Short mmCIF file of C-alpha atoms and ligand atoms in Angstrom, two decimals:
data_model
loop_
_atom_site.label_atom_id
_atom_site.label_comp_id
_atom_site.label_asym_id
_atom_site.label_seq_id
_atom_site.Cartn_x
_atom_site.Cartn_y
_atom_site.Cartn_z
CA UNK A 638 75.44 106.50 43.86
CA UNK A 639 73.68 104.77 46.82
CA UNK A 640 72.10 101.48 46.33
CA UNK A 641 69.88 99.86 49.72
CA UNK A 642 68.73 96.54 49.60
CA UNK A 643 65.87 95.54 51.84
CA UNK A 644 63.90 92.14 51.76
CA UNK A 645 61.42 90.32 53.97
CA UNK A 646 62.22 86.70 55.60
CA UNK A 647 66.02 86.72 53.93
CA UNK A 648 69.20 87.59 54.29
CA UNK A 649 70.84 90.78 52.70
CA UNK A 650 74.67 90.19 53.70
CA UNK A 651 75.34 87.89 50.66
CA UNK A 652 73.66 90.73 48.17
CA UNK A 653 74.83 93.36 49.76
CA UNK A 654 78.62 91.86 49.26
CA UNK A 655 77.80 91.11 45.59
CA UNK A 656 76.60 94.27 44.45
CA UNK A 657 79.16 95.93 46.19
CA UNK A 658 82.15 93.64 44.60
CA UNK A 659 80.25 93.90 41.12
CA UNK A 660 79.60 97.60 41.82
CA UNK A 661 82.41 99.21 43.05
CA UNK A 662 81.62 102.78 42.35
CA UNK A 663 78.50 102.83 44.23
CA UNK A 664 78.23 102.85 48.14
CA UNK A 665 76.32 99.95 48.97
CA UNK A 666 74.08 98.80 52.23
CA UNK A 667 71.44 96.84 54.23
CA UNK A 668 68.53 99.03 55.03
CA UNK A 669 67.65 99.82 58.30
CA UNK A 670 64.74 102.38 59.88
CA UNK A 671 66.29 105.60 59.15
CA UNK A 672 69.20 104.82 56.93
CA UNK A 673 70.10 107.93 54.94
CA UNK A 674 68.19 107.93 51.62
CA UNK A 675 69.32 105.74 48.56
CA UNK A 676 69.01 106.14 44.77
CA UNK A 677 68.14 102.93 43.85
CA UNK A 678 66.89 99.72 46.17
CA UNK A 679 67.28 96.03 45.67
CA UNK A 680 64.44 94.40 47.21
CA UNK A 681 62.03 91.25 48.36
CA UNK A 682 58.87 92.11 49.47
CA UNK A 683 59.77 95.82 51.83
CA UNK A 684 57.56 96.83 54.53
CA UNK A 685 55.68 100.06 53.76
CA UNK A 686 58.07 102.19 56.16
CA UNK A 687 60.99 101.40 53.55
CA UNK A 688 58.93 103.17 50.97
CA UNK A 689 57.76 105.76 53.76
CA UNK A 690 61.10 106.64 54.75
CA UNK A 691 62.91 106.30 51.33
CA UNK A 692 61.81 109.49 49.58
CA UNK A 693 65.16 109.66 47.55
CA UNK A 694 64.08 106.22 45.56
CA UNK A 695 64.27 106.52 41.48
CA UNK A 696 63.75 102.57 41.45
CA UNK A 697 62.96 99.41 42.61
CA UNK A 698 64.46 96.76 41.76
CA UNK A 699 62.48 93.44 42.68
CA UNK A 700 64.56 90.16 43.00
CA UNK A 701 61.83 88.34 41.81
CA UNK A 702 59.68 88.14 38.41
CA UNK A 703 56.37 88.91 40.33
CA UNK A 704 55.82 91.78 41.66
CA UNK A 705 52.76 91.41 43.06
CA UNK A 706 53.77 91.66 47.14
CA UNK A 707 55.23 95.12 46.03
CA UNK A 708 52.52 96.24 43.98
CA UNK A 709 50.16 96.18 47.00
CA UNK A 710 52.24 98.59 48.80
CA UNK A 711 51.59 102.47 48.54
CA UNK A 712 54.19 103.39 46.13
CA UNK A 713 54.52 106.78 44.65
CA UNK A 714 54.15 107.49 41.07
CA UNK A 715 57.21 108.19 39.86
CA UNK A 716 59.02 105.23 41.63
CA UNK A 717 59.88 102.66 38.89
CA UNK A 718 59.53 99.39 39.50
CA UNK A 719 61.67 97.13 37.50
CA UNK A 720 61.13 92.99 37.55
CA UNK A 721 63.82 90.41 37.16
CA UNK A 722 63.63 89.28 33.44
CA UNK A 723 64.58 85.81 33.13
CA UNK A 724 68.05 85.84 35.27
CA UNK A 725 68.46 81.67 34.60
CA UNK A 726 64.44 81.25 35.68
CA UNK A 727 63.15 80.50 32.81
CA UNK A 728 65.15 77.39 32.23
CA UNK A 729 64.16 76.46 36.21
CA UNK A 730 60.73 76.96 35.02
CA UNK A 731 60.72 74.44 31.88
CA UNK A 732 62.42 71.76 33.76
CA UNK A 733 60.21 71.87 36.27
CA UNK A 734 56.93 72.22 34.63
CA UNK A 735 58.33 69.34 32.01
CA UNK A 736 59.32 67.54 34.53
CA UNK A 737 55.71 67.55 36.39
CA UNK A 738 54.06 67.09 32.73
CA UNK A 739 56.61 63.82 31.90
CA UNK A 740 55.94 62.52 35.40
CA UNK A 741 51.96 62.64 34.93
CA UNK A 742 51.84 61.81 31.53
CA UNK A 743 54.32 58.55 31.92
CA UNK A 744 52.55 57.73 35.33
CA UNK A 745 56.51 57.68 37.21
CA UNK A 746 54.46 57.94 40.06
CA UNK A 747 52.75 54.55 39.62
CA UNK A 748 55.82 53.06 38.14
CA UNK A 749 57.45 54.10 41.48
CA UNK A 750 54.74 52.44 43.90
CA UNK A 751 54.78 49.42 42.14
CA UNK A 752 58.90 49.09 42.19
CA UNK A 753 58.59 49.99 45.94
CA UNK A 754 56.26 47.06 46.48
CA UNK A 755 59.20 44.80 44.24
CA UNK A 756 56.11 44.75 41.21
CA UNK A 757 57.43 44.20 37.78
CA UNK A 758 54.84 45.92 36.00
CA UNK A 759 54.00 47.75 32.28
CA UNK A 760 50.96 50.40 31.71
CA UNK A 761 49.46 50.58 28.63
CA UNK A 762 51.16 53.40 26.66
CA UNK A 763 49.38 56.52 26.60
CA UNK A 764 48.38 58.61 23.50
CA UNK A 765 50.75 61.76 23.47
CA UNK A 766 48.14 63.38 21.16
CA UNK A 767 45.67 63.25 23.89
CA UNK A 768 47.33 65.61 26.66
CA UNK A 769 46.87 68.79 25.06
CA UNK A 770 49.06 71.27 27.37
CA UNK A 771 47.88 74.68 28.19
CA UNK A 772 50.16 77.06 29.51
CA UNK A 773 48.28 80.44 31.03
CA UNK A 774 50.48 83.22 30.79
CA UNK A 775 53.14 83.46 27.73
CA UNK A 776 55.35 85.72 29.01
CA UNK A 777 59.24 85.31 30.20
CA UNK A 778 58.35 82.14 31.54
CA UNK A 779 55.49 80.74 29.55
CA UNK A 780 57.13 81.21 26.31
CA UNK A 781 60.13 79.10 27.63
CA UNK A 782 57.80 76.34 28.77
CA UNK A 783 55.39 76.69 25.95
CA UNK A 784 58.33 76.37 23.59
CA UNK A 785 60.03 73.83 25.58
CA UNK A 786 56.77 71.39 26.14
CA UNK A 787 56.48 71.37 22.41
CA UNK A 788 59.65 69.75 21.89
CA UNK A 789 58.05 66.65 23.50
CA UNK A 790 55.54 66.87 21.00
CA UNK A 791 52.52 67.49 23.49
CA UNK A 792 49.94 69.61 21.74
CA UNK A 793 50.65 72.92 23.09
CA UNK A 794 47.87 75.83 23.84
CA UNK A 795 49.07 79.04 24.93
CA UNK A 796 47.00 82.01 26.68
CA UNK A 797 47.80 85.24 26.85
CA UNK A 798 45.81 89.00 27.50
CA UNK A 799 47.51 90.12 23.73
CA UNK A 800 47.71 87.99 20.90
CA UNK A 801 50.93 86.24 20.43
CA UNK A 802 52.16 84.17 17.01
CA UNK A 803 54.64 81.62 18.84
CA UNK A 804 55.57 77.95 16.55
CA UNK A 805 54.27 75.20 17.28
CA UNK A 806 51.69 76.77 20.02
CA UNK A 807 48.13 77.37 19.15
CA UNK A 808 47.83 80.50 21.03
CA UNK A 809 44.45 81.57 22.66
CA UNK A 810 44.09 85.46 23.60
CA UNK A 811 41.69 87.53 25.77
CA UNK A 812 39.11 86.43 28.60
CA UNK A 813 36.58 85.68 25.73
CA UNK A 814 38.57 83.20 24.58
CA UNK A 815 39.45 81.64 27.64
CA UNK A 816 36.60 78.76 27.57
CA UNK A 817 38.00 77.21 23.78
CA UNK A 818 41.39 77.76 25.44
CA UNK A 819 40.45 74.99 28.67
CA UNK A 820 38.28 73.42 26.79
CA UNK A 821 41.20 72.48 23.94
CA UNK A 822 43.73 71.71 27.22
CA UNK A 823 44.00 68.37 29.45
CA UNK A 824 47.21 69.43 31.77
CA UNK A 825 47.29 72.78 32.49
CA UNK A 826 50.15 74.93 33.69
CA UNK A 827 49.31 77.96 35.07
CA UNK A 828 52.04 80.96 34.64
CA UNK A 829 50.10 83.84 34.76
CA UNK A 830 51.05 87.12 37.64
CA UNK A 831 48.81 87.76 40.19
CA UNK A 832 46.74 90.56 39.69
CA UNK A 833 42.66 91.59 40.99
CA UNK A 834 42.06 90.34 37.27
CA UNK A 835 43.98 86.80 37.76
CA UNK A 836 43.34 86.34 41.53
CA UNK A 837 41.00 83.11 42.14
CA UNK A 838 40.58 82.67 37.91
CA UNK A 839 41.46 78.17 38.96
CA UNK A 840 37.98 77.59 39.99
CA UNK A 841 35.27 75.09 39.82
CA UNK A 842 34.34 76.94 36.77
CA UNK A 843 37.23 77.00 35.17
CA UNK A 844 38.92 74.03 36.14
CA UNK A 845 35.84 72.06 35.13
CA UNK A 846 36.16 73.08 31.68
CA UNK A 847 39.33 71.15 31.31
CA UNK A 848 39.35 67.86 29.23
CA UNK A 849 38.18 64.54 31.25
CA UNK A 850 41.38 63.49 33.20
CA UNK A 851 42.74 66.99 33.75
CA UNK A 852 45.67 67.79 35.69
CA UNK A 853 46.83 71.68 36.89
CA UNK A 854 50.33 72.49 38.04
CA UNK A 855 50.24 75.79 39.49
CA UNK A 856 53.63 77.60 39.91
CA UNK A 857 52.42 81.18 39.63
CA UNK A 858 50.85 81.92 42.90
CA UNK A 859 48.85 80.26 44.75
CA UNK A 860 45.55 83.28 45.04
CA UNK A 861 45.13 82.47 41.63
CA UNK A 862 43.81 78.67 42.99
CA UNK A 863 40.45 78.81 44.76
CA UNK A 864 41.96 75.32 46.96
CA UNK A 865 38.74 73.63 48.08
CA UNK A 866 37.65 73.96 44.38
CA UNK A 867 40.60 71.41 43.25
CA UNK A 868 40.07 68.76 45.79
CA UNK A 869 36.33 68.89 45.28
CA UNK A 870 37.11 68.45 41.14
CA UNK A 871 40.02 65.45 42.06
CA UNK A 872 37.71 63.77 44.24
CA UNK A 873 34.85 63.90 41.82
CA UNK A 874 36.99 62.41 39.52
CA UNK A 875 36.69 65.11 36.64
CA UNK A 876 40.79 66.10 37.20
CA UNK A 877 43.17 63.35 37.60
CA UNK A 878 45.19 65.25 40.22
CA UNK A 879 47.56 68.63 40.40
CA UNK A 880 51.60 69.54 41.09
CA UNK A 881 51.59 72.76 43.05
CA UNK A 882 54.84 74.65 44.14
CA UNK A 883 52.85 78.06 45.30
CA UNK A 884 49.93 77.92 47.96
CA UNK A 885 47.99 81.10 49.19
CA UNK A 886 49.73 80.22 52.72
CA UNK A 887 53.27 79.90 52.58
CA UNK A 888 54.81 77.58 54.12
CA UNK A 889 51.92 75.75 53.56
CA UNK A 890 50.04 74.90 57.26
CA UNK A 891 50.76 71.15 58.36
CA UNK A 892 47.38 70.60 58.45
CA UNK A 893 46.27 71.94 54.98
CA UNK A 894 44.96 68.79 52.97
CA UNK A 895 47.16 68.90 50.18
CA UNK A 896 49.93 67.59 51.96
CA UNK A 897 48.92 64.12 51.89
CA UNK A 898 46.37 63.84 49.29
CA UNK A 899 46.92 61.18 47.15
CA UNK A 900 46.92 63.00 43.85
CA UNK A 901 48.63 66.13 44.61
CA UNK A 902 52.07 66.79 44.66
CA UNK A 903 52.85 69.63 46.94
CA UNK A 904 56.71 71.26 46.72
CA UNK A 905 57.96 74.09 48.81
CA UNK A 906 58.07 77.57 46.04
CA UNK A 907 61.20 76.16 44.15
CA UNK A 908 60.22 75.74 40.62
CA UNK A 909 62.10 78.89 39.83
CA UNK A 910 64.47 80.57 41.91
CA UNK A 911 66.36 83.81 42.01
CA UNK A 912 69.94 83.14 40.95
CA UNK A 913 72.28 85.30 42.71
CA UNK A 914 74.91 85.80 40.43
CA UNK A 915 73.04 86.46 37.51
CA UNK A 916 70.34 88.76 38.89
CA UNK A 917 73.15 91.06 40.29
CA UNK A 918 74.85 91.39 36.80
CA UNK A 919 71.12 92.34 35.25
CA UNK A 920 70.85 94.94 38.17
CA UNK A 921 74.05 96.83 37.99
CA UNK A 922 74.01 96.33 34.07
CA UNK A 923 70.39 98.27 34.48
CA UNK A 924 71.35 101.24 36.62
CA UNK A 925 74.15 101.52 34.40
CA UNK A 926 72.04 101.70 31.50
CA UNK A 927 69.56 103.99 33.27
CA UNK A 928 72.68 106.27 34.12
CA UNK A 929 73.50 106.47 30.66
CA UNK A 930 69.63 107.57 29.96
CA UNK A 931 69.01 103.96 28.00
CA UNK A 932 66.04 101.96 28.15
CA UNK A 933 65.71 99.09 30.02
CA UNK A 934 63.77 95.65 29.96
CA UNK A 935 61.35 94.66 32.76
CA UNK A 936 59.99 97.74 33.67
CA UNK A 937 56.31 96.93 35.64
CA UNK A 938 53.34 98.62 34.45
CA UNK A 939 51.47 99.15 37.89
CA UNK A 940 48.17 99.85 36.08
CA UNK A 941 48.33 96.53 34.56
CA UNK A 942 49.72 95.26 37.85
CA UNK A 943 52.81 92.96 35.62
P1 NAP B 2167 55.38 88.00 32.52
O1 NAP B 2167 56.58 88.01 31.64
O2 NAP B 2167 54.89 89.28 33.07
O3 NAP B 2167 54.21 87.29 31.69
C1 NAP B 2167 52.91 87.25 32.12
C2 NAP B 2167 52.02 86.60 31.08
O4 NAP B 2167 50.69 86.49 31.60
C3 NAP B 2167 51.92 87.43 29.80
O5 NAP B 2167 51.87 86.60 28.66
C4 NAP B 2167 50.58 88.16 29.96
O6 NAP B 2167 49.94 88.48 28.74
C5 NAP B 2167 49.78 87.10 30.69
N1 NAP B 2167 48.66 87.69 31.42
C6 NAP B 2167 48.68 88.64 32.37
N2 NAP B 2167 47.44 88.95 32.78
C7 NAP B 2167 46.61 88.18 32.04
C8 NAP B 2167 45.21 88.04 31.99
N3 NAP B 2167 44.39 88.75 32.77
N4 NAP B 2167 44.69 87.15 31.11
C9 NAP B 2167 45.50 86.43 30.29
N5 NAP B 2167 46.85 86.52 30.30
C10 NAP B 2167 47.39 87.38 31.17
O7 NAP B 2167 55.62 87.04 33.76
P2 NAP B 2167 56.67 85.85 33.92
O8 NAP B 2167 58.05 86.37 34.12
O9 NAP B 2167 56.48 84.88 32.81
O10 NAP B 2167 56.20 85.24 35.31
C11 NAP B 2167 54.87 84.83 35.53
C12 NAP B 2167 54.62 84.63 37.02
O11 NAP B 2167 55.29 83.47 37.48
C13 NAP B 2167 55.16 85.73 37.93
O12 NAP B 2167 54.29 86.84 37.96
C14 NAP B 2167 55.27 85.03 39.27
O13 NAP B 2167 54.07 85.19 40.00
C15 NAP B 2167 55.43 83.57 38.90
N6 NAP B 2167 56.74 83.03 39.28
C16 NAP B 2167 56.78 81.96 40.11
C17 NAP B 2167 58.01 81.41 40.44
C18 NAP B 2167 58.09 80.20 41.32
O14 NAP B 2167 59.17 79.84 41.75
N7 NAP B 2167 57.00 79.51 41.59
C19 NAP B 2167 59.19 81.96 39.94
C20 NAP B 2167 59.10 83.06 39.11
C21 NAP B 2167 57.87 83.59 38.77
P3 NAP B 2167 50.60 89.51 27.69
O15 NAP B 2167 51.78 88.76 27.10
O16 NAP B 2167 49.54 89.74 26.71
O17 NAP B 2167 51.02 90.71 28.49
C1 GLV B 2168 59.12 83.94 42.55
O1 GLV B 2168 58.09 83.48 42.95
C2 GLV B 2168 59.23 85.07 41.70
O2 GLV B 2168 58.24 85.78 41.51
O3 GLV B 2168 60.34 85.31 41.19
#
């Protein structure tokens, strides 16, 4: 068994050493142009001469939970293309987005201006019942949120392309019901994948159905935000700002606006990130499986493009 690992902008060594020490049957390598052909690859967004050259290929095995950089490449039919499923994000993902909801909601920002300036001062209390979170996209992440927003006791709205039943989330399903689903939402979190059906869907359309006040954290990716459309809606006043970790350039230009706008919070693609450890156990525990002819979770549907 040959396993190649290959990723854009990062490091193999430290993979390649883990998989190896958790994999010891299998030979185990960095890709390089013209490596001898693998059975299985680890990667982060390949160039299209990895696929090119790697005829041998039964799967991919993506070290992140979108897939969407990989999807775009010319990939052959029969090449599965497996997702990491959870692998200690999902619990990244709820702090985060909690965090960003708590910090809005309580206005910690304000709090922390005034205690810079040495201010001693209360805002009024705000009503809980009136920040209605959405969350756009209850899958491996979403649910986790969804689920973990609601122990906060925000209203929680969920949205989804199938209809879900999940407690204590009033779950919205299908593009026809995606107006009742902004409509019913002030802060909305946006956890959808990136596909041609997802790509720009933050607009001024969309965005300007949300409740007075509204407020978008965005840690899917950042195509799905059309960016002018946000600042124009923040300046007008209609959303009450935004907390962004994904940007349709990354690393985000030093002259892109959202760095030092006022209302936006801008952090560098961190809400979630790939834990070594535990996304190297979920590999080898999935070619094992697949050796022994068992199913396994995560598998991408590349017609659905997630
Ligand atoms: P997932 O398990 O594939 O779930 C996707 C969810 O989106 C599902 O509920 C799906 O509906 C829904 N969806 C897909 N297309 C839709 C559409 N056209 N309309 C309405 N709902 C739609 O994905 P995940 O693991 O939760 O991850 C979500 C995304 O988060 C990833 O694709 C990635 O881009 C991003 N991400 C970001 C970070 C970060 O650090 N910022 C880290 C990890 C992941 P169904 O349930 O009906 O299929
Ligand atoms: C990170 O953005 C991921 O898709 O895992």
């Amino acid at each position: 068994m040959k396993l190649t690992v290959c990723f854009s902008g990062l490091s193999p060594d430290p993979w390649v050493q883990g998989l190896q020490q958790a994999f010891p049957q299998a030979a185990v390598s960095a890709w390089a142009p013209g490596a001898a052909p693998a059975d299985h690859a680890i990667v982060w967004a390949p160039p299209q001469q990895f696929i090119d050259e790697q005829l041998g290929l039964q799967t991919l095995f993506n070290i992140g939970a979108g897939v969407d950089a990989l999807l775009q490449l010319k990939l052959p039919p029969s090449l599965k293309v497996v997702r990491l499923d959870d692998a200690g994000m999902s619990v990244q993902m709820a702090e985060y987005v909690c965090h960003a909801v708590i910090r809005h909601f309580r206005e910690f920002d304000g709090y922390d201006a005034d205690t810079q300036a040495g201010k001693w001062s209360y805002r009024k209390p705000r009503s809980r019942a009136d920040f209605a979170v959405g969350v756009m996209g209850l899958g491996v992440l979403g649910e986790r949120v969804a689920k973990a927003l609601a122990v906060f006791d925000f209203p929680v709205n969920g949205y989804s392309r199938s209809p879900k039943d999940l407690p204590g989330v009033r779950c919205f399903s299908g593009a026809q019901s995606l107006p009742d689903f902004l409509q019913a939402t002030r802060v909305l979190v946006n956890l959808m994948p990136l596909t041609p059906e997802t790509e720009n869907i933050l607009n001024k359309d969309t965005l300007a159905q949300l409740q007075a006040g509204g407020y978008l954290i965005n840690v899917a990716r950042g195509k799905h935000l059309v960016e002018e459309d946000l600042i124009v809606l923040i300046d007008s006043g209609h959303l009450s700002g935004a907390m962004l970790d994904v940007f349709r350039t990354e690393p985000l230009p030093l002259t892109h606006p959202f760095w030092h706008h006022p209302k936006i919070t801008v952090t560098p693609h961190t809400s979630a990130r790939t834990l070594r450890e535990e996304s190297i156990a979920q590999i080898v525990g999935k070619i094992q499986a697949l050796q022994l002819g068992q199913a396994i979770n995560g598998v991408v549907d590349a017609q659905r493009g997630y």
